[in-house]
Coordinates of C-alpha atoms in Angstrom, one line a residue:
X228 CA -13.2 -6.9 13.6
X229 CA -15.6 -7.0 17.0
X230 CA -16.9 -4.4 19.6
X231 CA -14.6 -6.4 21.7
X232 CA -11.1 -5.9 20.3
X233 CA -11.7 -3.2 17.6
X234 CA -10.3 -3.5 14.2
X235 CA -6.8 -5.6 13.7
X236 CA -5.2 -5.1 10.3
X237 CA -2.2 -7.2 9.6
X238 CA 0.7 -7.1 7.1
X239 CA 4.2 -8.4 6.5
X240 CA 4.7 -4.6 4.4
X241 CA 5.9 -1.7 6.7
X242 CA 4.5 0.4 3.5
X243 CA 0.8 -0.8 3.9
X244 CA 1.1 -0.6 7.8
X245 CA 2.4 2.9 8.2
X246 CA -0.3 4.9 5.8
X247 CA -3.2 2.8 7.1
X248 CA -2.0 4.4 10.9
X249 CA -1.8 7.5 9.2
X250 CA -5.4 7.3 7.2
X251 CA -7.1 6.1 10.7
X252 CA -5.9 9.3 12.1
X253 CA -6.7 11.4 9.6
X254 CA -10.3 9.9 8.7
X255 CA -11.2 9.5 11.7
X256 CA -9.6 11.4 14.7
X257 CA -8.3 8.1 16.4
X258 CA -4.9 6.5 17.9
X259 CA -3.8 3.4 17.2
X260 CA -0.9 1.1 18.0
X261 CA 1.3 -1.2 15.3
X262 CA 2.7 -4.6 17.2
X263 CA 4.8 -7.0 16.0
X264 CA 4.0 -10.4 15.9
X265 CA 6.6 -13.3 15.7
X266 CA 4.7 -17.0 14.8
X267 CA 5.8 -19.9 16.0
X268 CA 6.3 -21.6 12.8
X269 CA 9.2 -20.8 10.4
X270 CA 7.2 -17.8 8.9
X271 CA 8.2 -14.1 8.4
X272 CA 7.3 -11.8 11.0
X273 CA 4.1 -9.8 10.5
X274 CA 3.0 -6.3 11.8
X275 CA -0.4 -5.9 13.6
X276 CA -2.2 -2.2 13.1
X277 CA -5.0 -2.2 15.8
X278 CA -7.9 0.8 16.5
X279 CA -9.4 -0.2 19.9
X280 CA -12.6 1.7 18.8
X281 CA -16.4 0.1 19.4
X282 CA -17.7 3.2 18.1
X283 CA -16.0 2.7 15.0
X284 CA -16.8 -0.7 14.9
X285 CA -20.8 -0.1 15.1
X286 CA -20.6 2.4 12.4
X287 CA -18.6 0.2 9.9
X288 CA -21.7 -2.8 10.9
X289 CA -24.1 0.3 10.1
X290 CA -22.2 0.7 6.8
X291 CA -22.8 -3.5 6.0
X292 CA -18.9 -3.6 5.6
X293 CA -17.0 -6.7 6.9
X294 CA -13.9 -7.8 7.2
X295 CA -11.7 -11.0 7.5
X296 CA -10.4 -13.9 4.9
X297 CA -13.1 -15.3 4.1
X298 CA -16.3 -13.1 5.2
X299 CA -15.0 -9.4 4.0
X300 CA -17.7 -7.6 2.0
X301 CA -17.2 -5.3 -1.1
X302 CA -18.6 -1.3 -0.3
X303 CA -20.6 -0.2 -3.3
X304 CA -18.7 2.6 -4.7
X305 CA -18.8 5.2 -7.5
X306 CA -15.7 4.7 -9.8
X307 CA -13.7 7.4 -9.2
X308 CA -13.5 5.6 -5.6
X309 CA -13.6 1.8 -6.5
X310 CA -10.4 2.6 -8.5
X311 CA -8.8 3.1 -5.1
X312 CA -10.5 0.3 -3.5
X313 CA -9.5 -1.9 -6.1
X314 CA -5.7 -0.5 -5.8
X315 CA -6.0 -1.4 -1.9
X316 CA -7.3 -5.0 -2.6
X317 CA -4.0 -5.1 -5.5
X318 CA -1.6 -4.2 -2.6
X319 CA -3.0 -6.6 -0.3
X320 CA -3.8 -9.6 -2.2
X321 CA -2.6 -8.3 -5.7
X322 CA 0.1 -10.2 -8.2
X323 CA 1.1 -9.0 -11.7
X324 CA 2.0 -11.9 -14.4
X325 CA 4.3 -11.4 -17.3
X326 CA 4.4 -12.7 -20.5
X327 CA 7.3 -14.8 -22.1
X328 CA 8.6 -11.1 -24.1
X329 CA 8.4 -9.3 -20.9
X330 CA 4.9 -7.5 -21.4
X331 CA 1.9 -7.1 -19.0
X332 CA 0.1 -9.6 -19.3
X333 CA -2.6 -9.6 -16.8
X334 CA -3.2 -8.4 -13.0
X335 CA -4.9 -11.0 -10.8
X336 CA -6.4 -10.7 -6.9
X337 CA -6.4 -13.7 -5.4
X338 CA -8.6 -14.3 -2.2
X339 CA -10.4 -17.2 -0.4
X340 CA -14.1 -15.4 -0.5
X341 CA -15.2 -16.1 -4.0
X342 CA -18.7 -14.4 -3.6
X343 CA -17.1 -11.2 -2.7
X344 CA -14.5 -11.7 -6.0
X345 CA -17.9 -12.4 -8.2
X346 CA -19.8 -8.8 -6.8
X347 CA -16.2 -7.2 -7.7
X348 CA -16.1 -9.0 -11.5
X349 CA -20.0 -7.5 -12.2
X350 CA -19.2 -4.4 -10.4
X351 CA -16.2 -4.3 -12.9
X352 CA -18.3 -5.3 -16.1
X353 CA -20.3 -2.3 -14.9
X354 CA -17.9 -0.3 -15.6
X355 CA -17.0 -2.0 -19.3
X356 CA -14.1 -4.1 -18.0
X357 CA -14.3 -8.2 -18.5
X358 CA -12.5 -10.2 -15.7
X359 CA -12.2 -14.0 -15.2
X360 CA -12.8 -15.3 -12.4
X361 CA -11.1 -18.9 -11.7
X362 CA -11.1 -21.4 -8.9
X363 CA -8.2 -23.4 -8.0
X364 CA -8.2 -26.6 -5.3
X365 CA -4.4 -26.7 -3.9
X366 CA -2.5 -29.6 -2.3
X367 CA -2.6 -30.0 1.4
X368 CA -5.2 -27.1 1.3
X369 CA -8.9 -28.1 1.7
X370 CA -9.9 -24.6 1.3
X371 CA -11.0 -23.5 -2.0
X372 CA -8.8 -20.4 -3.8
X373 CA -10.4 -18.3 -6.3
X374 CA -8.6 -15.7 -8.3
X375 CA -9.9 -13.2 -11.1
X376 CA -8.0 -11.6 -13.6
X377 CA -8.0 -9.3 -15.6
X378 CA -6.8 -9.6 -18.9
X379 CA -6.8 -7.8 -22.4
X380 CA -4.6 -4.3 -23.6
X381 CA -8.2 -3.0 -23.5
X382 CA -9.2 -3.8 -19.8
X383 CA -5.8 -3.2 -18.5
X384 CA -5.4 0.4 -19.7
X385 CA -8.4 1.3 -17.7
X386 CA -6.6 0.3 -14.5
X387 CA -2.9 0.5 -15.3
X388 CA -2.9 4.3 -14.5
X389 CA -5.4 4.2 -12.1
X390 CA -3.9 1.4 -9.9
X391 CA -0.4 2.4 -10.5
X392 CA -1.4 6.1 -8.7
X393 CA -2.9 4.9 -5.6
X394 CA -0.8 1.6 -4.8
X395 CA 1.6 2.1 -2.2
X396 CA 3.6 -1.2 -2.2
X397 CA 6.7 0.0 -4.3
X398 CA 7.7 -3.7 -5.1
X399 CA 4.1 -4.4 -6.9
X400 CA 4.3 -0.7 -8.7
X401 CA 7.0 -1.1 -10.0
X402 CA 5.1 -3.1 -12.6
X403 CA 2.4 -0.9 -13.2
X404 CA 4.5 1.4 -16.1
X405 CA 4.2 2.4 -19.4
X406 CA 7.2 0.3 -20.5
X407 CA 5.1 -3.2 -19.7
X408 CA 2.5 -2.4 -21.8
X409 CA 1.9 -2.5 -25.7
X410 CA 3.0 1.1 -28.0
X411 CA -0.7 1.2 -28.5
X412 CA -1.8 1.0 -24.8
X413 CA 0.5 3.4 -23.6
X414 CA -0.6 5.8 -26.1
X415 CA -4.3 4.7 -25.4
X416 CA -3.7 5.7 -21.6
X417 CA -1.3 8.3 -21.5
X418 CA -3.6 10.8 -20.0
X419 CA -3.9 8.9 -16.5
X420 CA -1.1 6.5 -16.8
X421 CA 2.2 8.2 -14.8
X422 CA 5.5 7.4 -15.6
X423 CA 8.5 5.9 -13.5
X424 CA 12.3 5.7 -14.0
X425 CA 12.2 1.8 -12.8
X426 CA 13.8 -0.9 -15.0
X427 CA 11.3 -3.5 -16.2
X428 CA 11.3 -6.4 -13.7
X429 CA 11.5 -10.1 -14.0
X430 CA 8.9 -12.2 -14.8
X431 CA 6.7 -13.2 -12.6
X432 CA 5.1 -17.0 -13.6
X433 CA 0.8 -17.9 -12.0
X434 CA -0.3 -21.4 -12.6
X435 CA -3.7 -21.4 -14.7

């Protein structure tokens, strides 16, 4: 994001690309174009969403939001709206991990800014849910990863239903159902938690 080149928002998901052109328009009265981008290297194609708007641009400065890897900045949000930030960030940079008998075991967003991860984990205690954040140092990577999780039947039925309503990437929602969770939290969060026809998928393995 610059007053130069607008905003640029890029994804290999044709389901994130498509309603992000749709909410610009819809937000805020604006065109924009989707390119796709082909790297040199043996990596899968990505698609580029970019608003050529300067106005915009000043008014999201005004606002103190950011964006990019590593400098993006967290809005401060009431909770009925940092649910759907939160499902965003899952979409983006979201992974769901499965334990041995098939169960959720915990949803993680992984990111290279670890400040903006730490106002999200107190933002989230705010709001009675523990996380964990972690750092990670990968081979042949000098950048520090951090990840947080969150963990527990207790914390995860406060965000199963929520997160499960406003994520659009089908192949990540399709783990956010009743059938991955304990009897006991699906009763607990029936009242926000919707239902899907999906067969339970595979498991899916995170180094600690």
């Amino acid at each position: 994001m610059d007053l130069r080149n607008g905003i640029w928002f890029h994804s290999t998901d044709r389901e994130l690309i498509d309603p992000a052109k749709s909410l610009v328009t819809s937000l805020f009265r604006l065109s924009s174009s989707i390119y796709l981008e082909k790297p040199k290297l043996h990596r899968k194609p990505r698609l580029r969403l970019a608003v050529y708007s300067r106005t915009l641009v000043r008014w999201l400065f005004k606002q103190k939001l950011n964006f990019g890897t590593q400098r993006w900045t967290v809005p401060k949000l009431s909770k009925n709206l940092f649910c759907p930030y939160i499902a965003g960030l899952f979409d983006a940079e979201g992974q769901v991990v499965l334990a041995p008998s098939g169960r959720l075991s915990k949803l993680v967003l992984h990111s290279a800014n670890g400040s903006s991860l730490r106002i999200i984990e107190h933002r989230l205690g705010e709001f009675g849910v523990e996380c964990l954040l972690r750092t990670r140092n990968r081979e042949r990577k000098p950048s520090v990863h951090y990840q947080l999780e969150i963990r527990k039947s207790q914390n995860l039925k406060c965000f199963i239903g929520p997160i499960a309503r406003h994520s659009r990437l089908t192949r990540k929602k399709q783990y956010l159902t009743e059938d991955l969770i304990s009897k006991k939290v699906a009763e607990a969060c029936r009242y926000n938690s919707p239902r899907f026809s999906m067969r339970p998928p595979t498991k899916a393995n995170l180094k600690n």
